[in-house]
mmCIF file of C-alpha atoms in Angstrom:
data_model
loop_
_atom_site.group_PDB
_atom_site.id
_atom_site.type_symbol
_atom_site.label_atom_id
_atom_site.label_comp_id
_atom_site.label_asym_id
_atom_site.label_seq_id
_atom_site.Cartn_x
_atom_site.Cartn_y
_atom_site.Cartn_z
ATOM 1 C CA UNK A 1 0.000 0.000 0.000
ATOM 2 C CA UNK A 2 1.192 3.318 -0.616
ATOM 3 C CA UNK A 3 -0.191 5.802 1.955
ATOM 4 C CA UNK A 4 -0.150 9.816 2.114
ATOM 5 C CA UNK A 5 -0.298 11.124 5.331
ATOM 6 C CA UNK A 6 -2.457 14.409 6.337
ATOM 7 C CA UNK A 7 1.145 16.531 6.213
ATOM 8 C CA UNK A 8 2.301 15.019 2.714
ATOM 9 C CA UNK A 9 4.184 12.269 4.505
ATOM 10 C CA UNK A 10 4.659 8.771 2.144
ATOM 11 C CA UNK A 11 5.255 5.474 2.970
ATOM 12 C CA UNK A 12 4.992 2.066 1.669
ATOM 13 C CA UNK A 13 3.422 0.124 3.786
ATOM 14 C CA UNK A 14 4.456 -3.887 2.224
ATOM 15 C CA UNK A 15 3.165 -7.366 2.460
ATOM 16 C CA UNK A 16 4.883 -8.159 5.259
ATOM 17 C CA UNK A 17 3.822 -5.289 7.678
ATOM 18 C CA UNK A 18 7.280 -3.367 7.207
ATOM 19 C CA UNK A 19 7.228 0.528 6.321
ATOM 20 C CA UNK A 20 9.455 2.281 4.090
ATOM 21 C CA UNK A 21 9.626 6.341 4.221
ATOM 22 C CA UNK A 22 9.086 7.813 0.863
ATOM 23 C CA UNK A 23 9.964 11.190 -0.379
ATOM 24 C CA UNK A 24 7.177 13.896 1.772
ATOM 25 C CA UNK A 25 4.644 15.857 -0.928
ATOM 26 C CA UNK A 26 5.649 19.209 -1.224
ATOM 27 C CA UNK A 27 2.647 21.237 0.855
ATOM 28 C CA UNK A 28 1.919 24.823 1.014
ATOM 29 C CA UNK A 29 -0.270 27.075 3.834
ATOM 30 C CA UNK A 30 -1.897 30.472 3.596
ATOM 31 C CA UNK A 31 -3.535 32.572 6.235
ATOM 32 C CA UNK A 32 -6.132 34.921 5.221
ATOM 33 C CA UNK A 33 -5.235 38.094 7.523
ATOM 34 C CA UNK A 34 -8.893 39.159 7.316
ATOM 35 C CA UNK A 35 -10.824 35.832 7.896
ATOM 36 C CA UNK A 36 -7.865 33.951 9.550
ATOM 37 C CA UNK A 37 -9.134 31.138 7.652
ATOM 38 C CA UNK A 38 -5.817 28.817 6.757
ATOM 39 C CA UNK A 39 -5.914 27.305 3.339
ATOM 40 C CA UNK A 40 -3.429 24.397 3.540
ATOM 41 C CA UNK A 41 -2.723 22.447 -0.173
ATOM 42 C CA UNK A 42 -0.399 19.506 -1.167
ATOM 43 C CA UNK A 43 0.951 18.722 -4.465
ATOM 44 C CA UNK A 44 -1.348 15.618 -5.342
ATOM 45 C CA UNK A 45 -4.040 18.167 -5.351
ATOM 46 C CA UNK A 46 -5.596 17.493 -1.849
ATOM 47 C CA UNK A 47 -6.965 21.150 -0.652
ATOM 48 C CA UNK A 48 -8.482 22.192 2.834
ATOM 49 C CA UNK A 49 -9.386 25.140 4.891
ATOM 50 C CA UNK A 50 -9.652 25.205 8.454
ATOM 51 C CA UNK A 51 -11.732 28.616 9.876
ATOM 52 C CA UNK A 52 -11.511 30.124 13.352
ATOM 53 C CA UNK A 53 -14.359 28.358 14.825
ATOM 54 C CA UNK A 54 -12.722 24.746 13.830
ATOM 55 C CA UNK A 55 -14.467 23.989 10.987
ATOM 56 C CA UNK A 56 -12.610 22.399 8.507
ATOM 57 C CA UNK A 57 -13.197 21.360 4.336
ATOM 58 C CA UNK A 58 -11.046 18.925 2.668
ATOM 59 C CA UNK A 59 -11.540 18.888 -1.041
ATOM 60 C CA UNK A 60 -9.982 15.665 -2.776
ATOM 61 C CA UNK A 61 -9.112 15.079 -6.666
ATOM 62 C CA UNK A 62 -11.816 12.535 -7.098
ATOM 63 C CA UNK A 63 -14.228 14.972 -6.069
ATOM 64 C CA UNK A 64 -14.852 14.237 -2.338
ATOM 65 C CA UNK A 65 -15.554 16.748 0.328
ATOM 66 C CA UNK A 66 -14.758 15.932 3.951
ATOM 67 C CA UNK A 67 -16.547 18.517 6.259
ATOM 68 C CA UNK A 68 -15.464 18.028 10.167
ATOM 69 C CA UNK A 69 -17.332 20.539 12.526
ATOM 70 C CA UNK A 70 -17.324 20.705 16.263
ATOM 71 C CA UNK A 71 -20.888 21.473 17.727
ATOM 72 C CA UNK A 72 -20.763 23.808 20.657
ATOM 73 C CA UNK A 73 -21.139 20.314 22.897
ATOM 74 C CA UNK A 74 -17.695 19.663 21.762
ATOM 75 C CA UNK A 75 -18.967 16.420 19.778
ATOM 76 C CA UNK A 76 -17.156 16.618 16.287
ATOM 77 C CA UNK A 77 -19.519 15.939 13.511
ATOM 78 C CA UNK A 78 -18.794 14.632 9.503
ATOM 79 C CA UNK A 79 -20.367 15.418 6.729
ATOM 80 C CA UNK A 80 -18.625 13.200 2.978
ATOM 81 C CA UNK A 81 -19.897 14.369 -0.474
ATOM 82 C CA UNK A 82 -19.314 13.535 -4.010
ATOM 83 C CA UNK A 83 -20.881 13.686 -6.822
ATOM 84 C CA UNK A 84 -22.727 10.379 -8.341
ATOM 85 C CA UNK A 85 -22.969 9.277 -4.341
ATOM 86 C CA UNK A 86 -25.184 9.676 -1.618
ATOM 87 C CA UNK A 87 -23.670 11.843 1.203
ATOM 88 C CA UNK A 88 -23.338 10.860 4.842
ATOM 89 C CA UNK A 89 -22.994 12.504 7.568
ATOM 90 C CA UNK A 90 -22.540 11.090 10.918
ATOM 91 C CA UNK A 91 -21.144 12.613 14.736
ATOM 92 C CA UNK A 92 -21.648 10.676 17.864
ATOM 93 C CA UNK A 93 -23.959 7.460 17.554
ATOM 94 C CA UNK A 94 -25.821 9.086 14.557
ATOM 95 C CA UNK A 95 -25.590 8.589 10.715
ATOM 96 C CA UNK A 96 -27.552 9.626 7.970
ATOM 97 C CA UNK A 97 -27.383 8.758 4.478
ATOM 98 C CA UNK A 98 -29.273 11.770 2.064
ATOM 99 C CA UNK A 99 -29.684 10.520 -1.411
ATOM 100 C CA UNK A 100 -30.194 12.585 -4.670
ATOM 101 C CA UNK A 101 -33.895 12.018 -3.475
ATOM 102 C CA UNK A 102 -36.044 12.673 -1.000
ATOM 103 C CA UNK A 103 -35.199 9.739 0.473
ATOM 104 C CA UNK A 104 -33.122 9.681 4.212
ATOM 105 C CA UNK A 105 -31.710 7.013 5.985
ATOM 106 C CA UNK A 106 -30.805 7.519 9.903
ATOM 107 C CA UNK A 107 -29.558 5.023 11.912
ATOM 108 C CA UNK A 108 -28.977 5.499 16.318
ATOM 109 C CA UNK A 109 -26.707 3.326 18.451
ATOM 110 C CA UNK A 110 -29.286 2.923 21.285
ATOM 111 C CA UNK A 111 -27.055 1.937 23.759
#
C-alpha cells in the first residue's frame, strides 16, 4: 500500500507489515489576515481550509468533500460528499445517508 499522510508524509506500507519512508509531498499554507481562515494544499491536489471556529473542508481530486465541525457540545460531527454518491454525515452514535432524493436514511446506536 502506498499511503499519504495528512502533512504530505509517504510510505509504503508492504506485504509483510514493514514501512518504508518515501519522499514527503511538497505542501503549502496560507492565512487569510482578514478571515484567519488557513488554506493548507499539497501537491497531489488534496486542498483544505480550516476557519476560526474549527471547521474544517477537505476537497480531494476525485471529487470528495470531507466537512469536520465541532458542535458547541464539543462532539465533532462529519459530513462526505461527491458527486454520483449519496452523502453521509454522521457525529456521535448518529448517521444519515441523504440521497439525490427525497429519500433519508438515519440510523442510532441505542445503547
Amino acid at each position: 500500500w502506498e499511503v499519504t499522510k495528512e502533512k504530505g508524509e509517504r510510505e509504503h506500507v508492504m506485504s509483510n507489515g514493514e514501512v518504508e519512508q518515501n519522499t514527503p509531498l511538497q505542501c503549502y499554507t496560507a492565512t487569510d489576515p482578514e478571515s484567519k481562515e488557513v488554506l493548507f494544499t499539497r501537491m497531489d491536489n488534496i486542498l483544505s481550509v480550516t476557519r476560526p471556529d474549527g471547521k474544517r473542508i477537505v476537497d480531494h481530486i476525485d471529487g470528495t468533500r470531507i466537512t469536520t465541525v465541532t458542535n458547541p457540545d464539543g462532539e465533532v460531527g462529519h459530513k462526505i460528499e461527491c458527486v454520483g454518491y449519496a452523502t453521509v454525515q454522521f457525529s456521535g452514535s448518529e448517521s444519515r445517508t441523504i440521497f439525490g432524493t427525497p429519500t433519508r436514511v438515519l440510523s442510532k446506536d441505542n445503547n
